[in-house]
CSV table of C-alpha atoms and ligand atoms in Angstrom, one decimal:
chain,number,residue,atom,x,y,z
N,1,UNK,CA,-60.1,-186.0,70.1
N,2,UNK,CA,-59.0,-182.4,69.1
N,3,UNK,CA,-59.9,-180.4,71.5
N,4,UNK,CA,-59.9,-176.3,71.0
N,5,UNK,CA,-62.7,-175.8,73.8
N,6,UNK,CA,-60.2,-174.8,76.3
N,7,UNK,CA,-56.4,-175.0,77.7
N,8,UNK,CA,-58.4,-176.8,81.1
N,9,UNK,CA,-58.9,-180.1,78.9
N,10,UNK,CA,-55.5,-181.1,78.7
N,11,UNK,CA,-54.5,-184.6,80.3
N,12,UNK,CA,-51.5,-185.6,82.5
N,13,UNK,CA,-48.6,-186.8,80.6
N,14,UNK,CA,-47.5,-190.1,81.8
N,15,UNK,CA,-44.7,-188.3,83.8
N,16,UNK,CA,-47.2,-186.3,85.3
N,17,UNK,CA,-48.5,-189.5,86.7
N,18,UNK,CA,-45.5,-191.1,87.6
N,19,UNK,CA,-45.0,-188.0,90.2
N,20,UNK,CA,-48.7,-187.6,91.6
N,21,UNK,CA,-48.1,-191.9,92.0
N,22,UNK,CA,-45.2,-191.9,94.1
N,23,UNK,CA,-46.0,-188.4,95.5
N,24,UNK,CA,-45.8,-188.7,99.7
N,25,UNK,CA,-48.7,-187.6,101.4
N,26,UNK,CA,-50.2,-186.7,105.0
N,27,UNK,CA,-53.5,-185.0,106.0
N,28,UNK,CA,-52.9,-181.5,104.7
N,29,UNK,CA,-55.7,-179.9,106.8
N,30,UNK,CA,-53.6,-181.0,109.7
N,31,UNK,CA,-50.4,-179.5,107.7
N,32,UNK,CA,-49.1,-183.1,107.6
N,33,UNK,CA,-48.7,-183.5,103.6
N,34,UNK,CA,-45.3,-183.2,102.4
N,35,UNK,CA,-46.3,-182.8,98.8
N,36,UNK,CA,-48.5,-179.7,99.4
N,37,UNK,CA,-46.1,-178.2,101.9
N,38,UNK,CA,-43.5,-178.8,99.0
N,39,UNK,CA,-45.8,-177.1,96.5
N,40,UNK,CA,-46.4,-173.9,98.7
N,41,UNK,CA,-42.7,-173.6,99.5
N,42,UNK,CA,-41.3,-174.1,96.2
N,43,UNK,CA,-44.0,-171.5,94.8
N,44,UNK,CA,-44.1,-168.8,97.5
N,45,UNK,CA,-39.9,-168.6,96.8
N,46,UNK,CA,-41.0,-169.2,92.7
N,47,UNK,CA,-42.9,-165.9,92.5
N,48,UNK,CA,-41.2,-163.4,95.4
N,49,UNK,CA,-44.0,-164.1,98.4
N,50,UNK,CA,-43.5,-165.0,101.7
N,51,UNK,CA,-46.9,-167.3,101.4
N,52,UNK,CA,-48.7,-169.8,98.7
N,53,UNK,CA,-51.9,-171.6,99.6
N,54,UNK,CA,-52.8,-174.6,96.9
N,55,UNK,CA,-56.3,-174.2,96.4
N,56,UNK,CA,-58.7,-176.6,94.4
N,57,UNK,CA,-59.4,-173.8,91.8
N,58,UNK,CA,-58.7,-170.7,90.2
N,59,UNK,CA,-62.3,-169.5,91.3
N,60,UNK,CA,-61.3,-170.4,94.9
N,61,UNK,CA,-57.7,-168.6,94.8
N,62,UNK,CA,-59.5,-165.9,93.8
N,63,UNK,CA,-62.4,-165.8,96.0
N,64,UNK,CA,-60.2,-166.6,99.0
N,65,UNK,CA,-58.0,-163.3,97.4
N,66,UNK,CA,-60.9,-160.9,97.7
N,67,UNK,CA,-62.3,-162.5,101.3
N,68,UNK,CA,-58.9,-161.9,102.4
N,69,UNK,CA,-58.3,-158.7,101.3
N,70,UNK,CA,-61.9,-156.9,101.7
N,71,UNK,CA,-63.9,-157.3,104.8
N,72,UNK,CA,-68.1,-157.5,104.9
N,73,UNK,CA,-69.0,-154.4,103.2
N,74,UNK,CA,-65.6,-153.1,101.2
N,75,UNK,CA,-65.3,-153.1,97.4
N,76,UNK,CA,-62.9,-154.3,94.9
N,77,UNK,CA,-62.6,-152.6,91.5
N,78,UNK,CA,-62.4,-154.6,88.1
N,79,UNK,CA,-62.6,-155.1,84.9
N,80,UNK,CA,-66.3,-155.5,83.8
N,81,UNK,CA,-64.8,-158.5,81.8
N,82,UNK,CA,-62.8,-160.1,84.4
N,83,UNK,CA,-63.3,-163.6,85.0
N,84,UNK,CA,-63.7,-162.1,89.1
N,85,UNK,CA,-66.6,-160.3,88.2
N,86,UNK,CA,-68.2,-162.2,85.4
N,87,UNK,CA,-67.5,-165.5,85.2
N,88,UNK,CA,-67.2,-166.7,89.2
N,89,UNK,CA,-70.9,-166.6,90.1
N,90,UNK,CA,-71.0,-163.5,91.8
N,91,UNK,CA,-69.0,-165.0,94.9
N,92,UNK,CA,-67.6,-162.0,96.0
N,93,UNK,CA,-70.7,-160.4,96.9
N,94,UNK,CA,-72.5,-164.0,97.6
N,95,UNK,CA,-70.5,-165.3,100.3
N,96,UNK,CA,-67.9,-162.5,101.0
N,97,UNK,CA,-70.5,-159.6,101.1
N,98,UNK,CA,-67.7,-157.5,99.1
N,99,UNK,CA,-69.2,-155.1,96.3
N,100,UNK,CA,-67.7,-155.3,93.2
N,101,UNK,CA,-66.8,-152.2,91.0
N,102,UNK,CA,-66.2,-152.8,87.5
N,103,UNK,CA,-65.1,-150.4,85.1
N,104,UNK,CA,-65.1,-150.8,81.2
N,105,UNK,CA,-62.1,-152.9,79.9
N,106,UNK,CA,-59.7,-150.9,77.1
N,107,UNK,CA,-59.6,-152.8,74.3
N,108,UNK,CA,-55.8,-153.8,75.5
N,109,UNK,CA,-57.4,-155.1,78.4
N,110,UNK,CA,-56.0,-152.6,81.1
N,111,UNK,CA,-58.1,-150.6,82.8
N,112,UNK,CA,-58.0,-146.4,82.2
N,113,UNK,CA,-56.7,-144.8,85.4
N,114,UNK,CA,-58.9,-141.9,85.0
N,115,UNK,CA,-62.6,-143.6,85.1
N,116,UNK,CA,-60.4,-145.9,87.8
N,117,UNK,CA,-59.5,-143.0,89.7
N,118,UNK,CA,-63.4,-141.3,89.5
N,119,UNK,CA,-64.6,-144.9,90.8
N,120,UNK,CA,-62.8,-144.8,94.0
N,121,UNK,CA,-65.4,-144.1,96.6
N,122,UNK,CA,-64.7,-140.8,99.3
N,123,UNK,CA,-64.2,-142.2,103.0
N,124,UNK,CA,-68.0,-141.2,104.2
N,125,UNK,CA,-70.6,-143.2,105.4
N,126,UNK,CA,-72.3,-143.6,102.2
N,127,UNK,CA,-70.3,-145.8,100.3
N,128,UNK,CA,-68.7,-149.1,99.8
N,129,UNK,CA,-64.9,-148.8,101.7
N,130,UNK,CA,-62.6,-149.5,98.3
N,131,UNK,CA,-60.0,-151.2,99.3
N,132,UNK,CA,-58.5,-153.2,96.0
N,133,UNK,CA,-57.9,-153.3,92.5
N,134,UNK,CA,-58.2,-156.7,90.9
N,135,UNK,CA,-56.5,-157.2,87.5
N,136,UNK,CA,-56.5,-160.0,84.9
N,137,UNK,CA,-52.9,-161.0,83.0
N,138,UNK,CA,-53.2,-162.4,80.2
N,139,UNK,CA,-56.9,-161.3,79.8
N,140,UNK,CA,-59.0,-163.0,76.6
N,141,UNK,CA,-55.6,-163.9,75.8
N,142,UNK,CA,-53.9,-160.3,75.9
N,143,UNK,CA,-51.1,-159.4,77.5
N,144,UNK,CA,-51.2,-156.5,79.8
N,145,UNK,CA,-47.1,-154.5,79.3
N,146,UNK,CA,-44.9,-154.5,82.5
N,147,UNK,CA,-45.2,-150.5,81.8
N,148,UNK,CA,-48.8,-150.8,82.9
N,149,UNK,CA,-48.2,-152.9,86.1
N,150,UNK,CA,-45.8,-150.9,87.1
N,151,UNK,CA,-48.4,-147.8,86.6
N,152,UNK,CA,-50.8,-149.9,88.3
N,153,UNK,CA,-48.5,-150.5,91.0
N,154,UNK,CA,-47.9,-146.3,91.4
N,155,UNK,CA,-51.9,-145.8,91.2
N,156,UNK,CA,-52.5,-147.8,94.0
N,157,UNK,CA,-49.7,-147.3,96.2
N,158,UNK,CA,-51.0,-143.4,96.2
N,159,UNK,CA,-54.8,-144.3,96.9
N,160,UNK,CA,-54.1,-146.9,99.2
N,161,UNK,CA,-55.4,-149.6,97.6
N,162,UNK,CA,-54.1,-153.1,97.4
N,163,UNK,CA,-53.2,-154.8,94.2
N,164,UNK,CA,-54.5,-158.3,93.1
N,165,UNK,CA,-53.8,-160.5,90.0
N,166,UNK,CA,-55.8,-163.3,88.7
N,167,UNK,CA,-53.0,-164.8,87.2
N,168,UNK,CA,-54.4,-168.2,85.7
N,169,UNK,CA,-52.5,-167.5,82.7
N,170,UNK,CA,-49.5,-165.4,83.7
N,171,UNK,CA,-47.1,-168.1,82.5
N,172,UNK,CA,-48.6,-167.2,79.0
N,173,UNK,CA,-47.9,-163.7,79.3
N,174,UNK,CA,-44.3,-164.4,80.7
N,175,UNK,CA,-43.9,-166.8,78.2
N,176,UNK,CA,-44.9,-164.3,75.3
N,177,UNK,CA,-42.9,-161.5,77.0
N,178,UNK,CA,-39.9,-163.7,77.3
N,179,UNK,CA,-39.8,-163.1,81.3
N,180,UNK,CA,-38.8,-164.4,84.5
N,181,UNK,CA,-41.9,-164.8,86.5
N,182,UNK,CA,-41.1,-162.5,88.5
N,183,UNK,CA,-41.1,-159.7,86.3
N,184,UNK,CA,-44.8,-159.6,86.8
N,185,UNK,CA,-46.1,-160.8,90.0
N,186,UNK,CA,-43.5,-158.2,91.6
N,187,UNK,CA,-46.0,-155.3,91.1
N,188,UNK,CA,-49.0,-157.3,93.1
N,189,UNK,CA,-49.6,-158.1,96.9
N,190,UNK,CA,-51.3,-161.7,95.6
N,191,UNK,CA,-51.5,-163.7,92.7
N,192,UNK,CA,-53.3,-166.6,91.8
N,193,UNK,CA,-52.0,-168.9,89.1
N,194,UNK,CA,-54.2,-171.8,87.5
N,195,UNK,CA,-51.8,-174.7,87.8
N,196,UNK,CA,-54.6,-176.8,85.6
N,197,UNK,CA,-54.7,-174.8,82.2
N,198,UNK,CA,-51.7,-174.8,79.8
N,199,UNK,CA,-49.6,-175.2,82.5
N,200,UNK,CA,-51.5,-179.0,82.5
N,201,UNK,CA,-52.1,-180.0,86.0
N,202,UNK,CA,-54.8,-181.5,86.2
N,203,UNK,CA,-56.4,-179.9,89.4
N,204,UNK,CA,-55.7,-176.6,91.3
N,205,UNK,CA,-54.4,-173.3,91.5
N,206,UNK,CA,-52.1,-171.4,93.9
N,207,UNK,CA,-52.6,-168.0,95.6
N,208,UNK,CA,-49.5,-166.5,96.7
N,209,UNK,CA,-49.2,-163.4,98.9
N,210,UNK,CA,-48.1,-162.5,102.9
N,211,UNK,CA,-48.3,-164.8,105.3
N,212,UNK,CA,-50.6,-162.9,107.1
N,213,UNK,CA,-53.2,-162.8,103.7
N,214,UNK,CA,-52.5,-166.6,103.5
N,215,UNK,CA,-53.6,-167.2,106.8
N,216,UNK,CA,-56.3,-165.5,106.7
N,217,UNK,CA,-57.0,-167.2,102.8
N,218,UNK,CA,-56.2,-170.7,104.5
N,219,UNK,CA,-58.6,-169.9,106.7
N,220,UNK,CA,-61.3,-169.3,104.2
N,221,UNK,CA,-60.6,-172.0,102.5
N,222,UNK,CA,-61.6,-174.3,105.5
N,223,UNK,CA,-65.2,-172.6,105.9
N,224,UNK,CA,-65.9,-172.9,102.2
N,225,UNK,CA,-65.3,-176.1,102.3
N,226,UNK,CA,-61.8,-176.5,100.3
N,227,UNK,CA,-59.6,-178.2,103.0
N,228,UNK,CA,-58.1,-181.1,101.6
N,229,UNK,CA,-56.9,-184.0,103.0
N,230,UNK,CA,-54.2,-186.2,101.0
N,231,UNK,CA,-54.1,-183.5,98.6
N,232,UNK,CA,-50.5,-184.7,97.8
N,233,UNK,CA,-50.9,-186.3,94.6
N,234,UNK,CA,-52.6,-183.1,93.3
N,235,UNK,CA,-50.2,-180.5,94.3
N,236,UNK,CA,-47.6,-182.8,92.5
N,237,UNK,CA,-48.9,-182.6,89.6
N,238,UNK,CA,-49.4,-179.2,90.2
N,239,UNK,CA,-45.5,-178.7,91.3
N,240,UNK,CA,-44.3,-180.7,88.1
N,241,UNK,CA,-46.3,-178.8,85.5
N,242,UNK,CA,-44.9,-175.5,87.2
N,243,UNK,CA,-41.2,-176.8,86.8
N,244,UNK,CA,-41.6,-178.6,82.8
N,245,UNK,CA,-44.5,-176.8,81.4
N,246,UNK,CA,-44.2,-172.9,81.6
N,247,UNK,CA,-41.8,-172.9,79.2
N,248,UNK,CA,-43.3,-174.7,77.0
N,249,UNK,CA,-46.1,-172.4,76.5
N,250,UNK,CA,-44.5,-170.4,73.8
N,251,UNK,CA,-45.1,-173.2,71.3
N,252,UNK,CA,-48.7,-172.6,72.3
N,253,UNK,CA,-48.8,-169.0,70.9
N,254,UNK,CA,-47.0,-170.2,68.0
N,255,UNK,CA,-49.5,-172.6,67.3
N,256,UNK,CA,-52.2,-170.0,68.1
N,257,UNK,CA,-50.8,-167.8,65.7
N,258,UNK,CA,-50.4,-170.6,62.9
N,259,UNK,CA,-54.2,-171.5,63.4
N,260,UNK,CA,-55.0,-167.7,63.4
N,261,UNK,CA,-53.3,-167.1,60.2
N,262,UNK,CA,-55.1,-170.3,58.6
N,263,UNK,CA,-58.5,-169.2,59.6
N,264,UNK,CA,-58.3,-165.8,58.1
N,265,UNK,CA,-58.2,-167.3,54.9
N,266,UNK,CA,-61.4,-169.3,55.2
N,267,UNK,CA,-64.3,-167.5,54.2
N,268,UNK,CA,-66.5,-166.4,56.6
N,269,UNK,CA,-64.2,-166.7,59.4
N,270,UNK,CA,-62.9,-163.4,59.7
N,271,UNK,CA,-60.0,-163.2,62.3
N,272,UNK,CA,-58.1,-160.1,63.6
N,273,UNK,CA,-54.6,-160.5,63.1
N,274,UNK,CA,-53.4,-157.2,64.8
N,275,UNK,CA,-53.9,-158.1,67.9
N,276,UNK,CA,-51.5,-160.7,69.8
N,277,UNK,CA,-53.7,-163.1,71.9
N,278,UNK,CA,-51.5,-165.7,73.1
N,279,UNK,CA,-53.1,-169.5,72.9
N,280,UNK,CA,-56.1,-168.1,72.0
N,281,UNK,CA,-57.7,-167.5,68.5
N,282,UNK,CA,-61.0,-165.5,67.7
N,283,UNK,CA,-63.2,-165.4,65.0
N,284,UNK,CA,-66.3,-163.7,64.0
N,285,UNK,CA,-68.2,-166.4,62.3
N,286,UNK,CA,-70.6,-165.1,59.8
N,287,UNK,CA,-74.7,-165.4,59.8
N,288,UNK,CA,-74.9,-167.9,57.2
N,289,UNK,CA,-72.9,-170.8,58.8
N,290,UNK,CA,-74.4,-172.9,60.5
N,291,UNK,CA,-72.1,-173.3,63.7
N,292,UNK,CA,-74.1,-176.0,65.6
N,293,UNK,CA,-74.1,-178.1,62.6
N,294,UNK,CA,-70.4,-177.3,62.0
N,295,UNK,CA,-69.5,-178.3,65.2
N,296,UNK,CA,-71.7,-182.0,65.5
N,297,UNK,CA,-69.8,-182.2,61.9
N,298,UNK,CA,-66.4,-181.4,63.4
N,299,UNK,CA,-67.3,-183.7,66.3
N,300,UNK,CA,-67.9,-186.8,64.0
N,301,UNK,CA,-64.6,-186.6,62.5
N,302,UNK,CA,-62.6,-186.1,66.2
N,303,UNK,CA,-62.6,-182.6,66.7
N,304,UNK,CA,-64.3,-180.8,69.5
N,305,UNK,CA,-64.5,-176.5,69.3
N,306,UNK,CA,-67.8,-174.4,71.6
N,307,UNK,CA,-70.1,-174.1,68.9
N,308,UNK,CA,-70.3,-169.9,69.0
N,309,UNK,CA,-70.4,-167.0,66.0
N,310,UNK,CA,-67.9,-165.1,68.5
N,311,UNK,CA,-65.7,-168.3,68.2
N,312,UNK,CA,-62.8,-168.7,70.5
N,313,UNK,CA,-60.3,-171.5,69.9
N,314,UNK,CA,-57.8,-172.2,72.2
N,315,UNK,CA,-54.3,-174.2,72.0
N,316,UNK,CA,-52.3,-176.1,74.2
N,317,UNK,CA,-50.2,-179.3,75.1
N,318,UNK,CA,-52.3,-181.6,73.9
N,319,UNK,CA,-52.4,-180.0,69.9
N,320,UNK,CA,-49.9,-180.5,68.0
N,321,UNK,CA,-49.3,-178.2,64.3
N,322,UNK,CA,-50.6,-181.5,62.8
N,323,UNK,CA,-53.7,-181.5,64.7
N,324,UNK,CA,-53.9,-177.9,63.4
N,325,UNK,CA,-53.4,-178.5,60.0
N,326,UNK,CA,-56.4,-181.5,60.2
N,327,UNK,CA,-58.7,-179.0,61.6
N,328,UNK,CA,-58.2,-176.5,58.9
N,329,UNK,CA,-58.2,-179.2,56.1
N,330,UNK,CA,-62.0,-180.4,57.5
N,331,UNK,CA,-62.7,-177.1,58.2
N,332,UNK,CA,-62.2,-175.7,54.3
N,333,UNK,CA,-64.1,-178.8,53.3
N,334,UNK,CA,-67.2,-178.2,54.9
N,335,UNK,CA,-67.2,-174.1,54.5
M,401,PLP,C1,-60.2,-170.3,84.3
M,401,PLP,C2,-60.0,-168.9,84.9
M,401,PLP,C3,-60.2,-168.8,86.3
M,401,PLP,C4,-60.9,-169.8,87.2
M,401,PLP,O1,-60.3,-171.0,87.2
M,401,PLP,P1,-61.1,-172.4,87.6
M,401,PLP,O2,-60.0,-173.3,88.0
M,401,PLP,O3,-61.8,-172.8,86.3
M,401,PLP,O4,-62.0,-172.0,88.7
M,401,PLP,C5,-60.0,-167.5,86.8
M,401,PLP,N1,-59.6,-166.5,86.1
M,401,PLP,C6,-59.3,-166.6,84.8
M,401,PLP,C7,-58.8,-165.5,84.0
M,401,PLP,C8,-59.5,-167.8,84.2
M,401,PLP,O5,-59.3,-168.0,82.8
């Protein structure tokens, strides 16, 4: 199959496999397994922390972010799209008791520092204690400039805030920026990174901060149920698509853009071309198509996409341009 659903369906490579096979292991919640304790090490020194925690999902890095950060009845501030706000169940405020505060997106993706600024609430008995920004890099596939984060960085330093990035694709937006790492997650006091998307792991994510946040995250993580035991032969994984697949993720975008650029010419696909959005393509599908049917179409012949008139295809290591170029041949034949 051809699958443009998502950068999370991508499968270890047999090399992959090889490592989570042989990978040593030891009870982690007993901080016995040398293949996690490899993992955090390796990624805490990786991206300029003092602490990682491996965590069995993005959602969990960054739920553990925001229980670490904010206490029972402080607020975080984000993005109204961010996948903290939207797209995690509400677990901030379920099981953290933490209010969220989101503020309109810019169509960049960044957040305006004025309507951030007015959201802030006074200290007074009133209100929500606001105690964190939360940012998104790369966000529907954008990539937010090192100019900004630095801003960012400024902004909260002077309101006392602290600075959180869900990260689950920063490699793409160090990968498009042709940057270290490092160049990014500098500006933030934690990050979390989705170890299972295009960097290809096939399970996990890693939050990355001080070790006093960590130990407080780590200790989160128990009480929510996301202590692991032999976790070994996933943090492999998760430690070998961190050291061979970041850099790959360029071909990705080029791909992306390749499929974008094909699209456009299809009619009734319309595609924006302005805007840079990494490994992912959008389209605006129009009325008359019949997407549902398109897609069980599509799916007969071995190609999967989420059947949707605000279509979003995504690329990754398992598409190839040939895989590309078969998708936009069936495509044109059934449009
Ligand atoms: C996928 C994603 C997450 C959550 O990751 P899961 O591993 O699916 O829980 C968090 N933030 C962003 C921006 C994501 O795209």
């Amino acid at each position: 199959m051809i699958d443009f659903r998502s950068d999370t369906v991508t499968q270890p490579s047999l090399a992959m496999r090889e490592v989570m096979f042989n990978a040593p292991l030891g009870d982690d919640v007993y901080g016995d397994d040398p293949s996690v304790n490899a993992l955090e090490k390796f990624a805490s020194e990786r991206h300029g922390f003092a602490s990682a925690l491996f965590c069995s999902s993005g959602t969990q890095a960054n739920l553990l972010a925001l229980m670490a950060h904010c206490q029972r009845g402080d607020e975080y501030i984000c993005g109204q799209s961010a996948h903290n706000y939207k797209f995690e169940g509400g677990g901030a405020a379920v099981l953290g008791s933490i209010q969220p505060q989101p503020i309109e997106n810019e169509n960049d993706g960044t957040l305006c520092f004025n309507k951030l600024k007015a959201a802030i609430k006074p200290n007074d008995f009133h209100f929500a204690h606001t105690r964190l920004l939360s940012l998104e890099n790369t966000i529907a596939g954008k990539v937010l400039k090192l100019e900004y984060l630095a801003q960012a960085r400024r902004f909260v330093d002077f309101h006392n805030l602290a600075l959180h990035l869900d990260g689950a694709r920063v490699y793409n937006a160090a990968a498009e920026l042709d940057i270290d790492i490092t160049a990014i997650t500098t500006h933030f006091d934690s990050v979390s990174i989705c170890l299972s998307k295009g960097l290809g792991a096939p399970v996990g994510s890693l939050l990355l901060g001080s070790e006093e946040l960590i130990n407080t995250a780590k200790r989160w993580r128990k009480v929510l149920g996301g202590g692991m035991r032999q976790a070994g032969m996933l943090a492999a994984a998760g430690h070998y698509a961190l050291e061979h697949n970041s850099k790959r993720l360029i071909d990705d975008h080029h791909n992306a853009r390749y499929l974008a650029e094909q699209l456009a010419n299809i009619s009734g696909f319309e595609v924006d071309l302005s805007i840079n959005t990494t490994n992912m393509v959008y389209a605006k599908v129009a009325d008359h198509i019949d997407i549902n049917a398109l897609a069980d179409k599509l799916k007969a012949q071995g190609i999967l996409i989420s059947p949707n008139h605000n279509l979003r295809l995504v690329t990754h290591l398992g598409i190839t341009c040939a895989d590309i170029k078969q998708f936009i041949r069936l495509l044109s034949a059934h449009i």
